[in-house]
PDB file of C-alpha atoms in Angstrom:
ATOM      1  CA  MET A   1       0.000   0.000   0.000  1.00 71.00           C
ATOM      2  CA  THR A   2       3.027   2.293  -0.269  1.00 83.00           C
ATOM      3  CA  GLN A   3       1.636   3.694  -3.525  1.00 91.00           C
ATOM      4  CA  PHE A   4      -0.826   5.758  -1.477  1.00 96.00           C
ATOM      5  CA  ARG A   5       1.813   7.294   0.795  1.00 97.00           C
ATOM      6  CA  VAL A   6       2.944  10.865   0.109  1.00 97.00           C
ATOM      7  CA  ASP A   7       6.749  10.857  -0.023  1.00 96.00           C
ATOM      8  CA  LYS A   8       7.133  13.721  -2.495  1.00 95.00           C
ATOM      9  CA  GLU A   9       5.177  16.747  -3.627  1.00 96.00           C
ATOM     10  CA  ILE A  10       1.838  15.812  -5.153  1.00 97.00           C
ATOM     11  CA  GLU A  11      -0.870  17.356  -7.314  1.00 97.00           C
ATOM     12  CA  LEU A  12      -4.292  16.235  -6.183  1.00 96.00           C
ATOM     13  CA  SER A  13      -5.715  16.593  -9.679  1.00 95.00           C
ATOM     14  CA  LYS A  14      -3.346  13.814 -10.774  1.00 96.00           C
ATOM     15  CA  CYS A  15      -4.175  11.487  -7.889  1.00 96.00           C
ATOM     16  CA  PRO A  16      -6.883   8.869  -8.582  1.00 96.00           C
ATOM     17  CA  THR A  17     -10.200   8.947  -6.752  1.00 97.00           C
ATOM     18  CA  HIS A  18     -10.995   5.360  -7.689  1.00 95.00           C
ATOM     19  CA  VAL A  19      -8.946   2.200  -7.173  1.00 90.00           C
ATOM     20  CA  ASP A  20      -9.659  -1.138  -8.815  1.00 82.00           C
ATOM     21  CA  PHE A  21      -8.254  -4.110  -6.925  1.00 86.00           C
ATOM     22  CA  GLY A  22      -9.982  -6.515  -9.260  1.00 88.00           C
ATOM     23  CA  ARG A  23     -12.119  -7.577  -6.303  1.00 90.00           C
ATOM     24  CA  SER A  24     -15.888  -7.756  -6.034  1.00 92.00           C
ATOM     25  CA  GLU A  25     -17.669  -5.896  -3.235  1.00 92.00           C
ATOM     26  CA  LYS A  26     -18.206  -9.217  -1.461  1.00 94.00           C
ATOM     27  CA  GLU A  27     -14.492 -10.017  -1.705  1.00 95.00           C
ATOM     28  CA  LEU A  28     -13.522  -6.538  -0.466  1.00 95.00           C
ATOM     29  CA  LYS A  29     -15.816  -6.983   2.539  1.00 95.00           C
ATOM     30  CA  LYS A  30     -14.171 -10.341   3.277  1.00 95.00           C
ATOM     31  CA  ASP A  31     -10.690  -8.799   2.917  1.00 96.00           C
ATOM     32  CA  LEU A  32     -11.570  -6.055   5.393  1.00 97.00           C
ATOM     33  CA  LYS A  33     -12.960  -8.510   7.926  1.00 96.00           C
ATOM     34  CA  LYS A  34      -9.696 -10.482   7.950  1.00 96.00           C
ATOM     35  CA  ILE A  35      -7.545  -7.354   8.327  1.00 97.00           C
ATOM     36  CA  ARG A  36      -9.603  -5.778  11.088  1.00 95.00           C
ATOM     37  CA  VAL A  37      -9.456  -8.983  13.171  1.00 95.00           C
ATOM     38  CA  GLU A  38      -5.664  -8.763  12.994  1.00 96.00           C
ATOM     39  CA  LEU A  39      -5.800  -5.078  13.902  1.00 96.00           C
ATOM     40  CA  GLY A  40      -7.970  -5.900  16.899  1.00 94.00           C
ATOM     41  CA  GLU A  41      -5.414  -8.478  18.059  1.00 95.00           C
ATOM     42  CA  PHE A  42      -2.631  -5.934  17.578  1.00 96.00           C
ATOM     43  CA  GLN A  43      -4.543  -3.456  19.726  1.00 95.00           C
ATOM     44  CA  ASP A  44      -4.633  -5.986  22.577  1.00 95.00           C
ATOM     45  CA  THR A  45      -0.854  -6.336  22.333  1.00 96.00           C
ATOM     46  CA  LEU A  46      -0.402  -2.572  22.095  1.00 96.00           C
ATOM     47  CA  TYR A  47      -2.387  -2.167  25.308  1.00 95.00           C
ATOM     48  CA  ALA A  48      -0.382  -4.823  27.129  1.00 94.00           C
ATOM     49  CA  HIS A  49       2.903  -3.307  25.918  1.00 95.00           C
ATOM     50  CA  GLY A  50       1.811   0.133  27.091  1.00 94.00           C
ATOM     51  CA  LYS A  51       4.509   2.290  25.488  1.00 96.00           C
ATOM     52  CA  TYR A  52       2.922   3.458  22.232  1.00 98.00           C
ATOM     53  CA  SER A  53      -0.360   5.007  21.185  1.00 98.00           C
ATOM     54  CA  VAL A  54      -1.743   5.237  17.652  1.00 98.00           C
ATOM     55  CA  LEU A  55      -3.333   8.381  16.215  1.00 98.00           C
ATOM     56  CA  ILE A  56      -5.373   8.091  13.021  1.00 98.00           C
ATOM     57  CA  CYS A  57      -6.348  11.362  11.344  1.00 98.00           C
ATOM     58  CA  LEU A  58      -9.147  11.329   8.776  1.00 98.00           C
ATOM     59  CA  GLN A  59      -9.794  14.240   6.444  1.00 98.00           C
ATOM     60  CA  GLY A  60     -11.929  14.569   3.350  1.00 97.00           C
ATOM     61  CA  MET A  61     -14.641  16.584   1.703  1.00 96.00           C
ATOM     62  CA  ASP A  62     -18.234  16.159   2.878  1.00 94.00           C
ATOM     63  CA  THR A  63     -19.616  12.670   2.043  1.00 95.00           C
ATOM     64  CA  ALA A  64     -16.092  11.209   1.658  1.00 96.00           C
ATOM     65  CA  GLY A  65     -17.084   8.312   3.944  1.00 96.00           C
ATOM     66  CA  LYS A  66     -15.217   9.057   7.167  1.00 96.00           C
ATOM     67  CA  ASP A  67     -18.001   7.946   9.543  1.00 95.00           C
ATOM     68  CA  SER A  68     -18.711   4.642   7.826  1.00 96.00           C
ATOM     69  CA  LEU A  69     -14.988   3.929   7.518  1.00 97.00           C
ATOM     70  CA  ILE A  70     -14.567   4.334  11.279  1.00 97.00           C
ATOM     71  CA  ARG A  71     -17.531   2.063  11.918  1.00 96.00           C
ATOM     72  CA  GLU A  72     -16.306  -0.705   9.614  1.00 96.00           C
ATOM     73  CA  VAL A  73     -12.531  -0.648  10.142  1.00 96.00           C
ATOM     74  CA  PHE A  74     -12.630  -0.662  13.956  1.00 95.00           C
ATOM     75  CA  LYS A  75     -15.568  -3.016  14.402  1.00 91.00           C
ATOM     76  CA  ASP A  76     -13.434  -5.814  15.922  1.00 90.00           C
ATOM     77  CA  PHE A  77     -11.559  -3.626  18.402  1.00 91.00           C
ATOM     78  CA  ASN A  78     -12.090  -3.801  22.127  1.00 89.00           C
ATOM     79  CA  ALA A  79     -14.432  -0.858  22.706  1.00 86.00           C
ATOM     80  CA  ARG A  80     -12.097   0.453  25.401  1.00 87.00           C
ATOM     81  CA  GLY A  81      -9.127   0.287  23.059  1.00 90.00           C
ATOM     82  CA  VAL A  82     -10.192   2.920  20.535  1.00 94.00           C
ATOM     83  CA  VAL A  83     -11.508   6.436  21.162  1.00 95.00           C
ATOM     84  CA  VAL A  84     -13.085   8.508  18.368  1.00 96.00           C
ATOM     85  CA  HIS A  85     -13.229  12.290  18.449  1.00 96.00           C
ATOM     86  CA  SER A  86     -15.284  14.255  15.916  1.00 95.00           C
ATOM     87  CA  PHE A  87     -14.137  17.857  15.894  1.00 94.00           C
ATOM     88  CA  LYS A  88     -16.814  20.367  15.000  1.00 92.00           C
ATOM     89  CA  VAL A  89     -16.974  24.177  15.278  1.00 91.00           C
ATOM     90  CA  PRO A  90     -14.860  25.188  18.316  1.00 93.00           C
ATOM     91  CA  THR A  91     -16.796  25.926  21.499  1.00 93.00           C
ATOM     92  CA  ALA A  92     -16.311  29.082  23.585  1.00 93.00           C
ATOM     93  CA  LEU A  93     -14.075  27.094  25.936  1.00 95.00           C
ATOM     94  CA  GLU A  94     -11.954  25.825  23.046  1.00 95.00           C
ATOM     95  CA  ARG A  95     -11.667  29.304  21.512  1.00 93.00           C
ATOM     96  CA  GLY A  96     -10.281  30.464  24.849  1.00 94.00           C
ATOM     97  CA  HIS A  97      -7.142  28.389  24.129  1.00 96.00           C
ATOM     98  CA  ASP A  98      -4.784  28.074  21.173  1.00 96.00           C
ATOM     99  CA  TYR A  99      -6.142  26.136  18.200  1.00 97.00           C
ATOM    100  CA  LEU A 100      -4.179  22.947  18.988  1.00 98.00           C
ATOM    101  CA  TRP A 101      -5.332  22.704  22.604  1.00 97.00           C
ATOM    102  CA  ARG A 102      -8.522  20.748  21.991  1.00 97.00           C
ATOM    103  CA  HIS A 103      -6.625  18.270  19.830  1.00 98.00           C
ATOM    104  CA  TYR A 104      -3.794  17.831  22.297  1.00 97.00           C
ATOM    105  CA  ILE A 105      -6.106  16.939  25.182  1.00 97.00           C
ATOM    106  CA  ALA A 106      -7.894  14.398  22.958  1.00 97.00           C
ATOM    107  CA  LEU A 107      -4.736  12.453  22.084  1.00 98.00           C
ATOM    108  CA  PRO A 108      -4.912   8.707  22.795  1.00 97.00           C
ATOM    109  CA  ALA A 109      -3.315   7.373  25.957  1.00 97.00           C
ATOM    110  CA  LYS A 110      -0.502   4.862  25.666  1.00 97.00           C
ATOM    111  CA  GLY A 111      -1.859   1.492  24.648  1.00 96.00           C
ATOM    112  CA  LYS A 112      -4.841   2.941  22.804  1.00 96.00           C
ATOM    113  CA  PHE A 113      -5.918   3.944  19.314  1.00 97.00           C
ATOM    114  CA  GLY A 114      -7.339   7.417  18.814  1.00 97.00           C
ATOM    115  CA  VAL A 115      -9.267   8.443  15.717  1.00 98.00           C
ATOM    116  CA  PHE A 116      -9.713  12.092  14.811  1.00 98.00           C
ATOM    117  CA  ASN A 117     -12.727  12.500  12.509  1.00 96.00           C
ATOM    118  CA  ARG A 118     -11.722  15.858  11.089  1.00 94.00           C
ATOM    119  CA  THR A 119      -8.580  17.022  12.757  1.00 97.00           C
ATOM    120  CA  HIS A 120      -6.202  19.834  13.607  1.00 97.00           C
ATOM    121  CA  TYR A 121      -5.903  20.277   9.832  1.00 97.00           C
ATOM    122  CA  GLU A 122      -9.261  22.017   9.791  1.00 96.00           C
ATOM    123  CA  ASN A 123      -7.202  24.968  11.057  1.00 96.00           C
ATOM    124  CA  VAL A 124      -5.396  25.211   7.703  1.00 97.00           C
ATOM    125  CA  LEU A 125      -8.317  24.084   5.555  1.00 97.00           C
ATOM    126  CA  VAL A 126     -11.700  25.526   6.551  1.00 96.00           C
ATOM    127  CA  THR A 127     -10.049  28.581   8.086  1.00 96.00           C
ATOM    128  CA  ARG A 128      -8.012  29.139   4.951  1.00 97.00           C
ATOM    129  CA  VAL A 129     -11.089  28.964   2.736  1.00 97.00           C
ATOM    130  CA  HIS A 130     -12.931  31.154   5.274  1.00 97.00           C
ATOM    131  CA  PRO A 131     -10.152  33.286   6.846  1.00 96.00           C
ATOM    132  CA  GLU A 132     -12.713  35.339   8.749  1.00 96.00           C
ATOM    133  CA  TYR A 133     -13.003  32.360  11.142  1.00 95.00           C
ATOM    134  CA  ILE A 134      -9.450  33.115  12.329  1.00 96.00           C
ATOM    135  CA  LEU A 135     -10.674  36.369  13.869  1.00 95.00           C
ATOM    136  CA  GLY A 136     -12.601  34.317  16.430  1.00 93.00           C
ATOM    137  CA  GLU A 137      -9.305  32.934  17.760  1.00 94.00           C
ATOM    138  CA  HIS A 138      -8.345  36.375  19.132  1.00 93.00           C
ATOM    139  CA  ILE A 139      -4.700  36.103  18.073  1.00 96.00           C
ATOM    140  CA  PRO A 140      -2.427  39.059  18.968  1.00 96.00           C
ATOM    141  CA  GLY A 141      -1.647  41.153  15.908  1.00 95.00           C
ATOM    142  CA  ILE A 142      -4.542  39.755  13.845  1.00 96.00           C
ATOM    143  CA  HIS A 143      -7.138  42.517  13.640  1.00 96.00           C
ATOM    144  CA  SER A 144      -8.684  41.832  10.235  1.00 96.00           C
ATOM    145  CA  VAL A 145      -8.580  39.334   7.380  1.00 96.00           C
ATOM    146  CA  ASP A 146      -5.956  41.535   5.742  1.00 96.00           C
ATOM    147  CA  ASP A 147      -3.519  40.555   8.511  1.00 97.00           C
ATOM    148  CA  ILE A 148      -3.770  36.872   7.562  1.00 97.00           C
ATOM    149  CA  ASP A 149      -1.066  36.538   4.903  1.00 96.00           C
ATOM    150  CA  GLN A 150       1.000  33.647   3.514  1.00 96.00           C
ATOM    151  CA  GLU A 151       3.500  34.025   6.354  1.00 97.00           C
ATOM    152  CA  PHE A 152       0.658  33.315   8.793  1.00 97.00           C
ATOM    153  CA  TRP A 153      -0.168  30.021   7.056  1.00 98.00           C
ATOM    154  CA  ASP A 154       3.512  29.038   6.765  1.00 97.00           C
ATOM    155  CA  LYS A 155       3.898  29.513  10.527  1.00 98.00           C
ATOM    156  CA  ARG A 156       0.780  27.450  11.159  1.00 98.00           C
ATOM    157  CA  PHE A 157       2.130  24.599   9.020  1.00 98.00           C
ATOM    158  CA  GLU A 158       5.355  24.785  11.027  1.00 98.00           C
ATOM    159  CA  GLN A 159       3.405  24.686  14.301  1.00 98.00           C
ATOM    160  CA  ILE A 160       1.487  21.598  13.158  1.00 98.00           C
ATOM    161  CA  ASN A 161       4.712  19.899  12.088  1.00 98.00           C
ATOM    162  CA  ASN A 162       6.252  20.666  15.484  1.00 98.00           C
ATOM    163  CA  PHE A 163       3.156  19.344  17.283  1.00 98.00           C
ATOM    164  CA  GLU A 164       3.267  16.073  15.367  1.00 98.00           C
ATOM    165  CA  ARG A 165       7.019  15.704  15.772  1.00 98.00           C
ATOM    166  CA  HIS A 166       6.683  16.192  19.516  1.00 98.00           C
ATOM    167  CA  ILE A 167       4.001  13.544  20.001  1.00 98.00           C
ATOM    168  CA  ALA A 168       5.769  11.117  17.625  1.00 98.00           C
ATOM    169  CA  GLU A 169       8.984  11.410  19.619  1.00 98.00           C
ATOM    170  CA  ASN A 170       6.997  10.581  22.747  1.00 97.00           C
ATOM    171  CA  GLY A 171       5.444   7.364  21.483  1.00 97.00           C
ATOM    172  CA  THR A 172       2.480   8.295  19.287  1.00 98.00           C
ATOM    173  CA  ILE A 173       2.399   6.511  15.920  1.00 98.00           C
ATOM    174  CA  ILE A 174       0.696   8.876  13.478  1.00 98.00           C
ATOM    175  CA  PHE A 175      -1.306   8.074  10.353  1.00 98.00           C
ATOM    176  CA  LYS A 176      -3.000  10.767   8.250  1.00 98.00           C
ATOM    177  CA  PHE A 177      -5.512   9.750   5.593  1.00 98.00           C
ATOM    178  CA  PHE A 178      -7.054  12.060   3.007  1.00 98.00           C
ATOM    179  CA  LEU A 179     -10.142  10.407   1.525  1.00 98.00           C
ATOM    180  CA  HIS A 180      -9.868  11.648  -2.049  1.00 98.00           C
ATOM    181  CA  LEU A 181     -13.361  11.954  -3.493  1.00 98.00           C
ATOM    182  CA  SER A 182     -14.309  13.121  -6.977  1.00 97.00           C
ATOM    183  CA  LYS A 183     -16.698  16.041  -7.324  1.00 97.00           C
ATOM    184  CA  GLU A 184     -19.102  13.898  -9.347  1.00 97.00           C
ATOM    185  CA  GLU A 185     -19.195  11.176  -6.685  1.00 97.00           C
ATOM    186  CA  GLN A 186     -19.930  13.802  -4.044  1.00 97.00           C
ATOM    187  CA  ARG A 187     -22.844  15.056  -6.161  1.00 96.00           C
ATOM    188  CA  LEU A 188     -24.275  11.533  -6.345  1.00 96.00           C
ATOM    189  CA  ARG A 189     -23.872  10.972  -2.603  1.00 95.00           C
ATOM    190  CA  LEU A 190     -25.589  14.280  -1.798  1.00 95.00           C
ATOM    191  CA  LEU A 191     -28.458  13.279  -4.073  1.00 94.00           C
ATOM    192  CA  ARG A 192     -28.759   9.961  -2.196  1.00 92.00           C
ATOM    193  CA  ARG A 193     -28.974  11.873   1.084  1.00 92.00           C
ATOM    194  CA  LEU A 194     -31.892  13.806  -0.328  1.00 93.00           C
ATOM    195  CA  ALA A 195     -33.568  10.744  -1.857  1.00 91.00           C
ATOM    196  CA  LEU A 196     -33.429   8.523   1.241  1.00 87.00           C
ATOM    197  CA  GLN A 197     -35.581   9.797   4.103  1.00 86.00           C
ATOM    198  CA  ARG A 198     -33.441   8.057   6.721  1.00 88.00           C
ATOM    199  CA  LYS A 199     -30.422  10.016   5.446  1.00 85.00           C
ATOM    200  CA  ASN A 200     -32.135  13.410   5.107  1.00 88.00           C
ATOM    201  CA  TRP A 201     -30.830  14.510   8.506  1.00 87.00           C
ATOM    202  CA  LYS A 202     -27.259  14.411   7.161  1.00 84.00           C
ATOM    203  CA  PHE A 203     -28.014  17.072   4.545  1.00 86.00           C
ATOM    204  CA  SER A 204     -27.582  20.791   5.085  1.00 86.00           C
ATOM    205  CA  PRO A 205     -27.979  23.604   2.543  1.00 88.00           C
ATOM    206  CA  SER A 206     -24.476  24.674   3.583  1.00 88.00           C
ATOM    207  CA  ASP A 207     -23.203  21.492   1.893  1.00 88.00           C
ATOM    208  CA  LEU A 208     -24.090  23.081  -1.445  1.00 93.00           C
ATOM    209  CA  GLU A 209     -22.441  26.381  -0.524  1.00 93.00           C
ATOM    210  CA  GLU A 210     -19.219  24.596   0.435  1.00 94.00           C
ATOM    211  CA  ARG A 211     -19.402  22.535  -2.754  1.00 95.00           C
ATOM    212  CA  LYS A 212     -19.160  25.760  -4.757  1.00 96.00           C
ATOM    213  CA  LEU A 213     -15.726  26.236  -3.167  1.00 97.00           C
ATOM    214  CA  TRP A 214     -14.526  22.796  -4.284  1.00 97.00           C
ATOM    215  CA  GLU A 215     -11.450  24.007  -6.196  1.00 97.00           C
ATOM    216  CA  LYS A 216     -10.335  26.238  -3.355  1.00 97.00           C
ATOM    217  CA  TYR A 217     -10.607  23.359  -0.904  1.00 97.00           C
ATOM    218  CA  GLN A 218      -8.613  21.116  -3.242  1.00 97.00           C
ATOM    219  CA  HIS A 219      -5.856  23.726  -3.412  1.00 97.00           C
ATOM    220  CA  CYS A 220      -5.774  24.037   0.390  1.00 98.00           C
ATOM    221  CA  TYR A 221      -5.697  20.266   0.866  1.00 98.00           C
ATOM    222  CA  GLU A 222      -2.869  19.981  -1.628  1.00 98.00           C
ATOM    223  CA  ASP A 223      -0.841  22.635   0.201  1.00 98.00           C
ATOM    224  CA  ALA A 224      -1.504  21.102   3.622  1.00 98.00           C
ATOM    225  CA  ILE A 225      -0.503  17.616   2.478  1.00 98.00           C
ATOM    226  CA  ASN A 226       2.670  18.810   0.757  1.00 98.00           C
ATOM    227  CA  GLU A 227       3.718  20.977   3.699  1.00 98.00           C
ATOM    228  CA  THR A 228       3.132  18.389   6.421  1.00 98.00           C
ATOM    229  CA  SER A 229       3.736  14.870   5.088  1.00 98.00           C
ATOM    230  CA  ARG A 230       6.795  13.739   7.030  1.00 97.00           C
ATOM    231  CA  PRO A 231       8.361  10.300   7.745  1.00 96.00           C
ATOM    232  CA  HIS A 232       7.107  10.424  11.348  1.00 97.00           C
ATOM    233  CA  ALA A 233       3.634  11.635  10.295  1.00 98.00           C
ATOM    234  CA  PRO A 234       2.943  10.637   6.688  1.00 98.00           C
ATOM    235  CA  TRP A 235      -0.120  11.446   4.642  1.00 98.00           C
ATOM    236  CA  TYR A 236      -1.868   8.760   2.576  1.00 98.00           C
ATOM    237  CA  ILE A 237      -4.125   9.785  -0.301  1.00 98.00           C
ATOM    238  CA  VAL A 238      -6.893   7.181  -0.383  1.00 98.00           C
ATOM    239  CA  PRO A 239      -9.116   6.914  -3.485  1.00 97.00           C
ATOM    240  CA  ALA A 240     -12.568   7.275  -1.932  1.00 97.00           C
ATOM    241  CA  ASP A 241     -15.104   6.914  -4.736  1.00 97.00           C
ATOM    242  CA  ASN A 242     -15.498   3.247  -3.758  1.00 96.00           C
ATOM    243  CA  LYS A 243     -16.132   3.158   0.005  1.00 96.00           C
ATOM    244  CA  LYS A 244     -15.402  -0.543   0.451  1.00 96.00           C
ATOM    245  CA  ALA A 245     -12.072  -0.275  -1.378  1.00 96.00           C
ATOM    246  CA  ALA A 246     -11.143   2.839   0.639  1.00 97.00           C
ATOM    247  CA  ARG A 247     -11.735   0.948   3.896  1.00 97.00           C
ATOM    248  CA  VAL A 248      -9.474  -1.882   2.741  1.00 97.00           C
ATOM    249  CA  VAL A 249      -6.735   0.605   1.830  1.00 97.00           C
ATOM    250  CA  VAL A 250      -6.843   2.314   5.238  1.00 98.00           C
ATOM    251  CA  ALA A 251      -6.974  -0.955   7.182  1.00 97.00           C
ATOM    252  CA  SER A 252      -4.172  -2.478   5.083  1.00 97.00           C
ATOM    253  CA  VAL A 253      -1.902   0.546   5.572  1.00 98.00           C
ATOM    254  CA  LEU A 254      -2.461   0.430   9.328  1.00 98.00           C
ATOM    255  CA  LEU A 255      -1.703  -3.277   9.605  1.00 97.00           C
ATOM    256  CA  GLU A 256       1.341  -3.206   7.296  1.00 97.00           C
ATOM    257  CA  GLU A 257       2.947  -0.256   9.058  1.00 97.00           C
ATOM    258  CA  LEU A 258       2.148  -1.312  12.617  1.00 97.00           C
ATOM    259  CA  LYS A 259       3.638  -4.770  12.034  1.00 96.00           C
ATOM    260  CA  LYS A 260       6.984  -3.025  11.503  1.00 96.00           C
ATOM    261  CA  TYR A 261       7.115  -2.176  15.213  1.00 96.00           C
ATOM    262  CA  LYS A 262       8.771  -5.406  16.334  1.00 95.00           C
ATOM    263  CA  ASP A 263       9.247  -4.101  19.869  1.00 95.00           C
ATOM    264  CA  ILE A 264       5.497  -4.013  20.445  1.00 96.00           C
ATOM    265  CA  LYS A 265       4.827  -7.311  22.172  1.00 93.00           C
ATOM    266  CA  GLU A 266       3.217  -8.641  25.299  1.00 89.00           C
ATOM    267  CA  PRO A 267       5.447  -8.119  28.354  1.00 87.00           C
ATOM    268  CA  ASP A 268       7.244 -11.089  29.893  1.00 83.00           C
ATOM    269  CA  LEU A 269       5.882 -12.443  33.145  1.00 81.00           C
ATOM    270  CA  ASP A 270       7.792 -11.796  36.327  1.00 84.00           C
ATOM    271  CA  ASP A 271      10.268 -14.687  36.850  1.00 81.00           C
ATOM    272  CA  LYS A 272       8.724 -15.591  40.202  1.00 84.00           C
ATOM    273  CA  ILE A 273       5.206 -15.762  38.725  1.00 87.00           C
ATOM    274  CA  LYS A 274       6.441 -17.730  35.715  1.00 80.00           C
ATOM    275  CA  ALA A 275       8.190 -20.258  37.972  1.00 87.00           C
ATOM    276  CA  ASN A 276       4.964 -20.864  39.914  1.00 85.00           C
ATOM    277  CA  LEU A 277       2.459 -21.105  37.048  1.00 88.00           C
ATOM    278  CA  ALA A 278       2.004 -24.833  37.587  1.00 89.00           C
ATOM    279  CA  LEU A 279       1.369 -24.227  41.290  1.00 86.00           C
ATOM    280  CA  TYR A 280      -1.297 -21.576  40.582  1.00 87.00           C
ATOM    281  CA  LYS A 281      -2.944 -23.846  38.026  1.00 89.00           C
ATOM    282  CA  ASN A 282      -2.953 -26.756  40.437  1.00 87.00           C
ATOM    283  CA  GLU A 283      -4.479 -24.593  43.173  1.00 86.00           C
ATOM    284  CA  LEU A 284      -7.350 -23.521  40.949  1.00 85.00           C
ATOM    285  CA  GLU A 285      -7.987 -27.021  39.580  1.00 86.00           C
ATOM    286  CA  ASN A 286      -8.202 -28.445  43.077  1.00 87.00           C
ATOM    287  CA  GLU A 287     -10.280 -25.647  44.522  1.00 83.00           C
ATOM    288  CA  LYS A 288     -13.417 -26.959  46.233  1.00 69.00           C
ATOM    289  CA  GLU A 289     -16.721 -25.274  45.586  1.00 59.00           C
TER     290      GLU A 289
END
């Protein structure tokens, strides 16, 4: 799955939104089931080892399939082993701190997986498309949109890189996935939301307003990916027009990369306990009711 990893500067317009594994939907579903069982087993070992955490960042345009991907990929995890955070418009409390604060306090503890559904990258995506949102952060020296220049965004990219470097050096394994959806597929998915009554609640007229800014968002995503894909925190561009294939890509990347951490293993038993295992077993087997 290394073909999806960003190791050099990319142009999103040249990256595919559809991948054909030559597998039927039934086969893709079977593939995912096998991988996620292995991921669930790895999570148990990660918890027992207790020295690493895993952070999975999901970004994508509306309808890219982030929610369903989370549901399907982590289905076989221990519920206590994975924590999902969906970041929406910052609250008053969150705006009272720097923009990374709410993300920092949501980081997974050692031994756990954390999934960010929308992430700290919203602060160089939505805010870049709508720079007026920055004014709500009450940053010294920023009095109007005119004060938000390229230097401001360059510094913010640097701050994000520093944040990710810091947590990586302290035991957080970082994965960043951009679910790359075509504009036509988004149109079809929005139409399905309108056609199916049980999905109507997901639709908002603002979805259409944001859709009009598609090209601007693509440019901002491209910049963010190129400025922040690093060996310790790589981006993966996942073709997202086929949801089932996208889930297999994400799950496969996670399993392949996590298996490289050979030091993650269950801890050895204390020598004294190990020497007396037969005694403990015998005691339990002979215990009277």
